[in-house]
Coordinates of C-alpha atoms in Angstrom, one line a residue:
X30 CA 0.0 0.0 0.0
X31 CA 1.5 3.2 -0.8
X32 CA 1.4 6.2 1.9
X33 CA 0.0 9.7 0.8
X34 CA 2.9 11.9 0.7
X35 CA 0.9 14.6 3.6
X36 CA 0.7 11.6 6.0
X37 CA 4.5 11.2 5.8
X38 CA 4.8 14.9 6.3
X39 CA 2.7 14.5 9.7
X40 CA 4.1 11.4 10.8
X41 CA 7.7 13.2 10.5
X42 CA 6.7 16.3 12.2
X43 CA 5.4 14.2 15.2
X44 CA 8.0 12.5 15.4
X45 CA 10.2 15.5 15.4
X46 CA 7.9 17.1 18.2
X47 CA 8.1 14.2 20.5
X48 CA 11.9 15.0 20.3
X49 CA 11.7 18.7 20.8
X50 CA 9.2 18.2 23.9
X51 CA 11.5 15.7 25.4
X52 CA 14.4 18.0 25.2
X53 CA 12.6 21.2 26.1
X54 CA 10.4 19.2 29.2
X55 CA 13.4 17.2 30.1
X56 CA 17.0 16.9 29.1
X57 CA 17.5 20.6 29.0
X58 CA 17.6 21.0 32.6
X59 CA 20.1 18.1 34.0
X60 CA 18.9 16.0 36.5
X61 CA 18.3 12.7 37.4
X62 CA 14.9 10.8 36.5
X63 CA 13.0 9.8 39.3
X64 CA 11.9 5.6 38.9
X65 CA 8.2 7.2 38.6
X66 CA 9.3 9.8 36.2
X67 CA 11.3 7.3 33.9
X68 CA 8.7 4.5 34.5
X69 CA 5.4 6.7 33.4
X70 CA 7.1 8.3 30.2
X71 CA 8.2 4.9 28.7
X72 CA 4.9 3.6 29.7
X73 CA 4.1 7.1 27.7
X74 CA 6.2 6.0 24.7
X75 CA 5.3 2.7 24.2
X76 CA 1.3 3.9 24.6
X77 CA 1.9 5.7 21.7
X78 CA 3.6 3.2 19.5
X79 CA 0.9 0.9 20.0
X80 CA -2.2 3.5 19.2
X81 CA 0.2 4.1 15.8
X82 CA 0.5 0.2 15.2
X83 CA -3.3 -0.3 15.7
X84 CA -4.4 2.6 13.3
X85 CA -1.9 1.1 10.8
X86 CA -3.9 -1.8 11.5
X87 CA -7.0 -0.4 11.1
X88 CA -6.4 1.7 7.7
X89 CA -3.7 0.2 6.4
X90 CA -5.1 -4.1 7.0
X91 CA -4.1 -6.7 9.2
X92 CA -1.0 -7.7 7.1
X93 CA 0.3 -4.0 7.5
X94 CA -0.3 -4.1 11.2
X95 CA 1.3 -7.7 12.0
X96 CA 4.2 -6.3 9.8
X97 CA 4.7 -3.3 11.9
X98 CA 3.8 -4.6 15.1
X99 CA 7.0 -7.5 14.2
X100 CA 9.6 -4.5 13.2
X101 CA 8.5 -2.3 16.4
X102 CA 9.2 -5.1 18.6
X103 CA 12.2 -6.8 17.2
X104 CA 14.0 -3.1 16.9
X105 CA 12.8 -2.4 20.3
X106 CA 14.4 -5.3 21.2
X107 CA 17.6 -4.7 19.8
X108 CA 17.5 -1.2 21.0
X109 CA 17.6 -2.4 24.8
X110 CA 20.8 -4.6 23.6
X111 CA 22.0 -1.3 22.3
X112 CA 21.7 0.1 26.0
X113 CA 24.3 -2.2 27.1
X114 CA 26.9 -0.1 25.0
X115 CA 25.7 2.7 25.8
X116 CA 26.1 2.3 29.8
X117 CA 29.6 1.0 29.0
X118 CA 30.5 3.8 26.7
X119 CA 29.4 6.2 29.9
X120 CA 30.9 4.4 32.3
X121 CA 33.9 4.4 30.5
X122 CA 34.0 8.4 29.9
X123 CA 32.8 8.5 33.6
X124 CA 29.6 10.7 32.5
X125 CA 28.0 12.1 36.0
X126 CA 24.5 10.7 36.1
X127 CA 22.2 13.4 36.1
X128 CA 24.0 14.8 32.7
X129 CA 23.7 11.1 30.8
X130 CA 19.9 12.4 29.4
X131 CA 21.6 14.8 27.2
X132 CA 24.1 12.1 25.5
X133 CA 20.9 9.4 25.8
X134 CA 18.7 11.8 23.5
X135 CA 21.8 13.2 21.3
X136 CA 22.2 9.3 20.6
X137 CA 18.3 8.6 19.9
X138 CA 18.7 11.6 17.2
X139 CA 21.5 10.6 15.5
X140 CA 21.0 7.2 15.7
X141 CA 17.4 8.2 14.0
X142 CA 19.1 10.0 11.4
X143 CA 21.4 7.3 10.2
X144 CA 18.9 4.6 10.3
X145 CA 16.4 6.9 8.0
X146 CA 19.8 7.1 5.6
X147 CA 20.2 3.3 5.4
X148 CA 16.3 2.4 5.2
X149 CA 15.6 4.8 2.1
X150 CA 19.3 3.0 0.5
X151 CA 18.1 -0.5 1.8
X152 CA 14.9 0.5 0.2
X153 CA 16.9 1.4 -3.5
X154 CA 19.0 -1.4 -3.5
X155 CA 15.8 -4.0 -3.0
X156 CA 14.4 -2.3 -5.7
X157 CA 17.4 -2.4 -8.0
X158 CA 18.7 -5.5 -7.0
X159 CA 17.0 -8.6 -6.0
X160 CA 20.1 -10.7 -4.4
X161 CA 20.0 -8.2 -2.0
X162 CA 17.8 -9.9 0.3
X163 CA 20.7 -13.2 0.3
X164 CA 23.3 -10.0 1.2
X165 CA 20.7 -8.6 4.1
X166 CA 20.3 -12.7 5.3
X167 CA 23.8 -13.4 5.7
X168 CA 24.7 -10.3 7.5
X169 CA 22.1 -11.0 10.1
X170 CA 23.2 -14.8 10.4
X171 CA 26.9 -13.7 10.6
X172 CA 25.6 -10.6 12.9
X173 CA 23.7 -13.8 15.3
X174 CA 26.8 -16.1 15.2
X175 CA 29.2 -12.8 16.7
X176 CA 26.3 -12.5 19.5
X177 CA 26.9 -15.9 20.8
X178 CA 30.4 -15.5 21.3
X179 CA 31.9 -15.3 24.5
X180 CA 32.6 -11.6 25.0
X181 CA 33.5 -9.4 28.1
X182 CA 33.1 -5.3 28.6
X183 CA 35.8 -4.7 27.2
X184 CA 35.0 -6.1 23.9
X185 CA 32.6 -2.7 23.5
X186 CA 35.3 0.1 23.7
X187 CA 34.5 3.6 24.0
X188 CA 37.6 4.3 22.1
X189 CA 36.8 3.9 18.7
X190 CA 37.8 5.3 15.4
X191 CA 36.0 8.6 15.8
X192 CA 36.9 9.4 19.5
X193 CA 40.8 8.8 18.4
X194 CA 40.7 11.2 15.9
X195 CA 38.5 13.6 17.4
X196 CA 41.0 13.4 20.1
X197 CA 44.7 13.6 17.8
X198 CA 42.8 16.9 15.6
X199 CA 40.6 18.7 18.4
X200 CA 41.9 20.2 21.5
X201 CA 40.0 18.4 24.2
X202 CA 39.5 18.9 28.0
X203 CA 40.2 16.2 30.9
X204 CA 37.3 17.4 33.1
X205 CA 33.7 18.2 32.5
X206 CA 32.2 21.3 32.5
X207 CA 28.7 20.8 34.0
X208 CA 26.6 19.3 30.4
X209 CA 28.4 21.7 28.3
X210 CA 30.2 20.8 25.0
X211 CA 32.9 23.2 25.1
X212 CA 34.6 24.7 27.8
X213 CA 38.0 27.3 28.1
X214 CA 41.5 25.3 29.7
X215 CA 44.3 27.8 30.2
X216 CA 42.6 30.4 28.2
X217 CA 42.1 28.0 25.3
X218 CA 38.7 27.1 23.8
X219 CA 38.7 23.3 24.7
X220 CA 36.3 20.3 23.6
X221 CA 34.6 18.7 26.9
X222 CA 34.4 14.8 27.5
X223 CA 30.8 15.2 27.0
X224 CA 31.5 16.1 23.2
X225 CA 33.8 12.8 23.2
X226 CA 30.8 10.9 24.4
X227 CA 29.1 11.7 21.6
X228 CA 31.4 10.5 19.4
X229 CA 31.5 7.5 20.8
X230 CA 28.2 7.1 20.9
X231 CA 27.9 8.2 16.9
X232 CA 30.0 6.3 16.0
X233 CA 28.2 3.1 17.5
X234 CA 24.8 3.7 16.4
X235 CA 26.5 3.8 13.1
X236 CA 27.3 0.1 13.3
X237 CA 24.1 -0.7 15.0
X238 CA 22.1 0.3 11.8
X239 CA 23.8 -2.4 9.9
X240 CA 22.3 -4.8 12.2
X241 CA 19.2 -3.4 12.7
X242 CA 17.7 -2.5 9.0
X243 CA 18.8 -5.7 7.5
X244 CA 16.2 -7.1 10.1
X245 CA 13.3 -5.1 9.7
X246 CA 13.7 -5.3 6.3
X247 CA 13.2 -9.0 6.8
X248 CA 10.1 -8.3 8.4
X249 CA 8.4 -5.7 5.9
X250 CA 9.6 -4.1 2.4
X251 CA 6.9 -0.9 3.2
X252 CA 9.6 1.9 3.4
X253 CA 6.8 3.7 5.5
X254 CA 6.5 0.9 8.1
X255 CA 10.1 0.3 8.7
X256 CA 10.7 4.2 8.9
X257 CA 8.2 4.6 12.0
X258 CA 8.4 1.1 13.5
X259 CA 12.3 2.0 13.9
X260 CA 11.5 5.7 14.8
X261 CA 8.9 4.4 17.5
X262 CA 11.3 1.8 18.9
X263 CA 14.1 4.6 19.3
X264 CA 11.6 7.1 21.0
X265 CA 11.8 6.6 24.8
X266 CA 15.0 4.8 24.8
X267 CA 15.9 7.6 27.0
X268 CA 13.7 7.3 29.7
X269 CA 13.9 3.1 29.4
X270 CA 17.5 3.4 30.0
X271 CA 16.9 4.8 33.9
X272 CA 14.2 2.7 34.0
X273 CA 15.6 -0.3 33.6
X274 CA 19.4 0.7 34.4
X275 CA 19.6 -2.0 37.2
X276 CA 17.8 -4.8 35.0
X277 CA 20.4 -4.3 32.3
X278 CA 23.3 -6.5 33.5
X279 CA 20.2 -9.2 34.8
X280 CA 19.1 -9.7 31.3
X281 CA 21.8 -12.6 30.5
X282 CA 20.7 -14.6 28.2
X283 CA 18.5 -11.4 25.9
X284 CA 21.8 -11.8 23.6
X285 CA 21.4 -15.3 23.1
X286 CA 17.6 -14.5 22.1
X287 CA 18.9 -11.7 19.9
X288 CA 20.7 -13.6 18.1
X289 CA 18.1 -16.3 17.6
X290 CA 16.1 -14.0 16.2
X291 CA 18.4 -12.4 14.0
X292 CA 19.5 -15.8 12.5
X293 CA 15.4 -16.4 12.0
X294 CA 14.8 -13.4 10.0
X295 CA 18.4 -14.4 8.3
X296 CA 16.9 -17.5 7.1
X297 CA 13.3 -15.5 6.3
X298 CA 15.3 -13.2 4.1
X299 CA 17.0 -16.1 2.2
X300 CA 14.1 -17.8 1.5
X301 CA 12.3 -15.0 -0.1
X302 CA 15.3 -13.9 -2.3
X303 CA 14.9 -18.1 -3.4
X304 CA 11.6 -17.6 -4.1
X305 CA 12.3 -14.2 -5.9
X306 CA 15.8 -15.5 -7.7
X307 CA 17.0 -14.0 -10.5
X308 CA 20.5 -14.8 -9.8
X309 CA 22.2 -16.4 -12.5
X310 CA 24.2 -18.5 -11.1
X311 CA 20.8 -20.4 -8.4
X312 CA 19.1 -21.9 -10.6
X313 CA 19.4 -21.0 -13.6
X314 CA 18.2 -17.4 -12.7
X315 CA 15.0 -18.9 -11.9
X316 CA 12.7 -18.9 -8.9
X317 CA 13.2 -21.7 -6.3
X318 CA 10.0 -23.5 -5.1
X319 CA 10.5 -22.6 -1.1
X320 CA 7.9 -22.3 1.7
X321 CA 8.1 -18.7 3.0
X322 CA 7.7 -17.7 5.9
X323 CA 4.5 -15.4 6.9
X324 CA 4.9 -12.6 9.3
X325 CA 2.3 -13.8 11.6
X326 CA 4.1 -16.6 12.3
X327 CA 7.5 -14.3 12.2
X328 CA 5.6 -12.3 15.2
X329 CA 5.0 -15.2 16.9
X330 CA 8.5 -16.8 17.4
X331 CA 9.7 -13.3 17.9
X332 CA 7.1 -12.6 21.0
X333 CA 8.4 -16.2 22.3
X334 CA 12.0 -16.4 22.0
X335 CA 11.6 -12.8 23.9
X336 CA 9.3 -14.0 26.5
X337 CA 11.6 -17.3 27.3
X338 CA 15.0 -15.3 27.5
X339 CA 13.8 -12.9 29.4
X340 CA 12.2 -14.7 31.6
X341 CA 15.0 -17.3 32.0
X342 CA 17.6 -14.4 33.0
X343 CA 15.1 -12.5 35.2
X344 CA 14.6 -16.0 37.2
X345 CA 18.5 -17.2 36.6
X346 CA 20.9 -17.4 39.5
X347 CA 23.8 -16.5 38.0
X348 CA 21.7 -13.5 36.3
X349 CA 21.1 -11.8 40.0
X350 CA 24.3 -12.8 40.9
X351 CA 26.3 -11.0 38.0
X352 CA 23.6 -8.2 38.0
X353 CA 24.9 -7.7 41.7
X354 CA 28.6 -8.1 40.8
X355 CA 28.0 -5.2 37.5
X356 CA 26.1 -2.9 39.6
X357 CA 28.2 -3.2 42.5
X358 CA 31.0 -2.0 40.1
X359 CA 29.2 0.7 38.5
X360 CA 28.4 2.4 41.6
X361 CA 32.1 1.9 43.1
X362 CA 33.4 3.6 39.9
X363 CA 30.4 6.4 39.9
X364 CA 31.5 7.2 43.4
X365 CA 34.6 7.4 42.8
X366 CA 35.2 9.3 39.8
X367 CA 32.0 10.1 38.4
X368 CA 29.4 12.3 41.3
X369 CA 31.0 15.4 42.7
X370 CA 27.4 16.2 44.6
X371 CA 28.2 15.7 47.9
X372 CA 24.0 13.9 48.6
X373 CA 24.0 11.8 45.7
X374 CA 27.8 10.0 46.5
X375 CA 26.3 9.6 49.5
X376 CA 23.6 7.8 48.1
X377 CA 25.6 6.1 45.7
X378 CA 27.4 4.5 48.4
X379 CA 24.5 3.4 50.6
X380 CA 23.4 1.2 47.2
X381 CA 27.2 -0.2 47.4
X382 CA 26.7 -1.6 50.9
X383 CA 23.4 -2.8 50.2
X384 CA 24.7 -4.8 46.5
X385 CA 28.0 -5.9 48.9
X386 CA 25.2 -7.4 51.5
X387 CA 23.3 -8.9 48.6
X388 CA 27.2 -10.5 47.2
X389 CA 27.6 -12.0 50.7
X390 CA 23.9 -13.8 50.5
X391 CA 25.5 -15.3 47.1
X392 CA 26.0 -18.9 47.4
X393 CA 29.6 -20.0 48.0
X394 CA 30.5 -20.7 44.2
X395 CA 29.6 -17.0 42.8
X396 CA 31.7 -15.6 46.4
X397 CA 34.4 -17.6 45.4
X398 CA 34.6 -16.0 42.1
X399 CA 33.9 -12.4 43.3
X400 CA 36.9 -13.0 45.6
X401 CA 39.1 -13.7 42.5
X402 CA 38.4 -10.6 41.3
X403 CA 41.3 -8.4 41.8
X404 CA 40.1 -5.3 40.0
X405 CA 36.4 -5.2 41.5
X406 CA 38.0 -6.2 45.1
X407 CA 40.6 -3.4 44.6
X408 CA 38.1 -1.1 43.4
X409 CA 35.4 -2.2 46.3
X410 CA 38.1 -1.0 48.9
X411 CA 39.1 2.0 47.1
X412 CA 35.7 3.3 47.5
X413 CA 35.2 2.0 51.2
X414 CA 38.8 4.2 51.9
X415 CA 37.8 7.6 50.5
X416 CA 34.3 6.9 52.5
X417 CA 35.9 6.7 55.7
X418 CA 38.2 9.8 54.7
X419 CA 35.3 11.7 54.5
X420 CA 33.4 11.1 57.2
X421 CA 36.7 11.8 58.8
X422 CA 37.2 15.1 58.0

């Protein structure tokens, strides 16, 4: 079905409002979300996405509807993996809490405007060039196998290509200045880390649009649905972030389920371009008899294999036990290097000692473990030190 060009027009300048009324109402004034404020304004969000995906249902068909209600939820989906680079990306620049709204929505714009860059040249190339869908199927089955592979923090750096250049050119600061972008150092107009964080953060969303359009595109070929199921999906991501900032490390096996899905609508992809072959060399450049997939039953496995994984990690051992361990180390770095507000270190620490009690009720195997770890035991006491130097003085 093809989309009038005036409702494209509205549908981009709500999408733009919801942006400038998150940044006016919220991010321009640094604080720190409250768990009620965070809570009801994804709840907000995700309303909204919903009432969209039901009047594409309603005007647009039932196919339409299951095809955007499959992209919104697999991007969504993705989008929360997404936040696990993101909090290592802040953690690493050491980003004081009540200014990481400002990088969250600067991410959520760019990341908005890239994806709209690749969906309308996914959307060319489809059209030019049918094997594209066998190129968009075996980057999401490579994309799944590189999920399930064993990987620590460190394997998302903060330093990437565009933070090391921006920091050989561009005359940077070591010290923020409040939520500002620039700042003066020895009289010199100086870049702040917040700028840095930025980059980093660019420069990531950049590589999660590779992952994420070849998917949706799986799911629907309507330019118009996998614009605003991806636009909707992004919206919010803000306020989800503090909202579920101390689920994030829990959620241990959502990459496995990722990746499951991604490898589903790898196969899905494949199997159209067989049944759409022109490819010389397949065939004789003829179709290939194949069952295809529908996208009701594409919904469906994506709804389970999301419902399983999360619930499995959510009701997991060793997911409470390394959501302890991460947050634990979080908040021993935040206090230390992060929060210069004298209440909210305060406050930081006071969640330490109650994550260290919670590390103490672990059973003897994870213990054992946190014990061998010289870097969070070091840290642990480093933060337990400068305490008692404080209260002190």
């Amino acid at each position: 079905m093809d989309v009038p060009g005036w409702i494209w027009t509205l549908t981009v300048i709500g999408i733009v409002g919801l942006l400038v009324f998150d940044y006016v109402f919220h991010v321009r004034k640094a604080h720190i979300p409250t768990l009620r404020e965070a809570g009801t304004w994804s709840a907000l969000y995700v309303g909204i996405a919903v009432l969209f995906g039901i009047g594409v249902w309603i005007f647009g068909g039932a196919t339409m509807g299951t095809e955007y209600f499959a992209g919104y939820v697999t991007e969504k989906a993705l989008s929360v993996d997404n936040l696990f680079v993101f909090l290592i990306i802040m953690t690493s620049f050491k980003v004081p809490r009540a200014d990481q709204q400002k990088v969250l929505l600067f991410g959520i714009v760019f990341s908005l405007i890239a994806r709209t860059g690749f969906i309308f040249l996914g959307a060319a190339l489809i059209n030019a060039f049918a094997w594209v869908f066998y190129l968009f199927g075996l980057i999401l089955l490579i994309t799944a196998g590189n999920l399930i592979k064993p990987e620590g923090e460190d394997s998302h750096t903060a330093d990437n290509l565009m933070v090391r250049l921006a920091r050989r050119f561009l005359h940077t600061s070591e010290h923020y200045d409040g939520d500002k972008l620039f700042t003066v150092v020895d009289g010199r107009r100086a870049l702040t880390p917040m700028l840095l964080v930025m980059v980093a953060i660019a420069g990531t969303d950049i590589l999660f649009a590779l992952d994420s359009i070849p998917a949706i595109f799986g799911l629907t070929q309507n330019v118009y649905l996998v614009f605003t199921a991806t636009a909707f999906s992004l919206l919010g991501l803000r306020q989800l972030y503090f909202l579920i900032d101390g689920l994030l490390d829990r959620l241990i096996y959502l990459t496995y389920g990722l990746a499951t899905i991604l490898a589903f609508i790898g196969v899905k992809l494949i199997l159209h371009a067989l049944h759409e072959n022109n490819v010389p060399f397949i065939n004789d450049g003829q179709p290939v008899d194949v069952t295809e997939i529908s996208t009701g039953l594409s919904l469906t496995v994506i709804l389970g294999v999301l419902a399983v994984t999360v619930l499995a990690s959510l009701t997991s051992p060793k997911g409470r036990a390394q959501n302890t361990v991460s947050a634990a180390r979080r908040h021993a770095s935040q206090y230390l290097d992060a929060e210069t507000d004298p209440a909210h270190r305060e406050e930081i620490f006071r969640n330490l000692l109650v994550e260290e009690e919670q590390m103490r009720a672990l059973p003897e195997k994870y213990r054992k473990r946190i014990r061998e770890e010289e870097k969070l035991m070091a840290l642990l006491r480093r933060a337990h030190e400068e305490h008692d130097a404080l209260v002190a003085r």
